[in-house]
XYZ file of C-alpha atoms in Angstrom:
150
model
C 0.000 0.000 0.000
C 1.405 3.365 -1.009
C 1.761 6.182 1.512
C 3.175 9.483 0.292
C 4.759 12.302 2.286
C 6.744 15.370 1.313
C 10.075 15.003 3.099
C 13.055 17.363 2.978
C 16.171 15.888 1.371
C 18.146 16.420 4.574
C 15.738 14.519 6.860
C 17.536 12.655 9.648
C 16.937 9.273 11.306
C 14.595 10.524 14.052
C 12.044 12.199 11.710
C 12.361 9.198 9.382
C 11.473 6.910 12.290
C 8.472 9.122 13.129
C 7.330 8.961 9.487
C 7.703 5.175 9.515
C 5.508 4.905 12.616
C 2.943 7.457 11.368
C 2.752 6.307 7.752
C 3.308 2.539 7.964
C 3.196 1.039 11.434
C -0.031 2.642 12.648
C -1.913 1.619 9.489
C -0.507 -1.845 8.832
C 1.425 -3.093 11.851
C 4.967 -4.377 11.663
C 5.894 -5.273 8.080
C 7.367 -8.680 7.238
C 9.742 -7.101 4.755
C 10.728 -3.760 3.274
C 12.505 -3.113 -0.015
C 14.415 0.148 -0.046
C 16.934 1.923 -2.191
C 20.360 2.287 -0.641
C 19.517 5.573 1.048
C 21.807 6.056 4.069
C 18.772 6.683 6.257
C 17.817 3.022 5.784
C 21.275 1.465 5.528
C 22.368 2.943 8.877
C 23.086 0.547 11.727
C 20.174 2.107 13.656
C 17.620 0.950 11.078
C 19.238 -2.459 10.721
C 18.868 -2.951 14.481
C 15.277 -1.654 14.540
C 14.189 -3.985 11.748
C 16.028 -6.919 13.326
C 14.204 -6.292 16.625
C 10.876 -6.042 14.785
C 11.532 -9.201 12.780
C 11.315 -7.255 9.517
C 13.562 -8.299 6.655
C 15.269 -5.321 5.023
C 16.146 -5.797 1.353
C 18.078 -3.252 -0.672
C 17.513 -2.661 -4.352
C 20.584 -2.432 -6.545
C 21.523 1.102 -7.639
C 22.723 -0.245 -11.000
C 19.548 -2.264 -11.439
C 16.578 -0.279 -10.042
C 14.183 -2.821 -11.562
C 14.962 -4.908 -8.449
C 12.255 -2.869 -6.790
C 9.855 -2.953 -9.744
C 6.747 -2.100 -7.752
C 8.324 1.124 -6.473
C 9.564 2.014 -9.944
C 6.022 1.614 -11.320
C 4.535 3.671 -8.487
C 7.127 6.387 -9.086
C 6.171 6.568 -12.783
C 2.466 6.747 -11.935
C 3.172 9.336 -9.229
C 5.109 11.567 -11.618
C 2.262 11.367 -14.150
C -0.350 12.090 -11.466
C 1.578 15.054 -10.088
C 1.986 16.453 -13.602
C -1.771 16.355 -14.048
C -2.645 17.737 -10.585
C 0.092 20.290 -9.896
C 0.062 23.445 -11.960
C 3.534 24.480 -10.803
C 6.600 22.837 -9.321
C 6.028 24.595 -5.986
C 2.539 23.098 -5.682
C 3.425 19.397 -6.036
C 3.428 18.564 -2.298
C -0.128 19.913 -1.947
C -1.204 17.340 -4.531
C 0.226 14.283 -2.748
C -3.024 13.307 -0.951
C -5.023 13.175 -4.202
C -2.176 11.434 -6.038
C -2.017 8.848 -3.239
C -5.780 8.338 -3.438
C -5.585 7.906 -7.227
C -2.833 5.301 -6.901
C -4.712 3.413 -4.175
C -7.885 3.457 -6.258
C -6.284 2.191 -9.497
C -6.565 -1.466 -10.478
C -3.253 -3.321 -10.278
C -2.550 -5.778 -13.063
C -1.065 -8.339 -10.656
C -4.200 -8.589 -8.472
C -6.983 -7.320 -10.703
C -8.090 -5.148 -7.777
C -7.336 -1.734 -6.348
C -5.024 -1.572 -3.315
C -7.843 0.181 -1.439
C -10.201 -2.730 -2.124
C -7.612 -5.363 -1.221
C -6.789 -3.592 2.041
C -10.253 -2.406 3.147
C -12.374 -5.085 1.416
C -14.538 -2.342 -0.080
C -14.374 0.398 -2.676
C -14.020 3.988 -1.512
C -16.718 6.555 -2.098
C -15.492 8.923 -4.771
C -16.698 12.364 -5.886
C -18.535 10.980 -8.927
C -20.644 8.817 -6.588
C -21.206 11.706 -4.191
C -22.493 13.856 -7.053
C -25.234 11.316 -7.711
C -26.723 11.827 -4.253
C -28.664 14.985 -3.410
C -30.783 16.034 -0.425
C -34.459 15.290 -0.839
C -36.782 18.022 -1.955
C -38.782 17.564 1.239
C -35.836 18.876 3.243
C -35.688 15.812 5.509
C -32.167 14.998 4.379
C -33.055 11.658 2.802
C -30.921 10.954 -0.254
C -32.496 10.781 -3.668
C -30.690 9.408 -6.648
C -30.464 11.406 -9.828
C -31.401 9.317 -12.820
C -29.817 10.045 -16.164
C -30.847 8.742 -19.521
């Protein structure tokens, strides 16, 4: 499951640990395995010890062969395309991360035939197009009525 966050390039181990807890651990529990690039924040002895204590296997992708982490490479391509369509300027890209994340989580994956949202939550999310089909009743009681189109 993809979780996106705007992080400064100079982020240190402590904020990285906080992000890991906030973005991964609290939603999914302790992962069985993580595939990462060879970023020093994850190759540091600190992280090796943390993942050993948690029983999480840490695998590193090869810098000369980024296809090792094919899922991340695909997500990165989709993310770049999504940000290009959402962000109207370079300075605005981080504001678009929540919608880009939602779009990625609500896109069917070829490997499963399902969206990550559906696989994880066992349901489909409500989306704006569905919300637009529901309007308050004319009687003012707040009961939904469905708009029929021909």
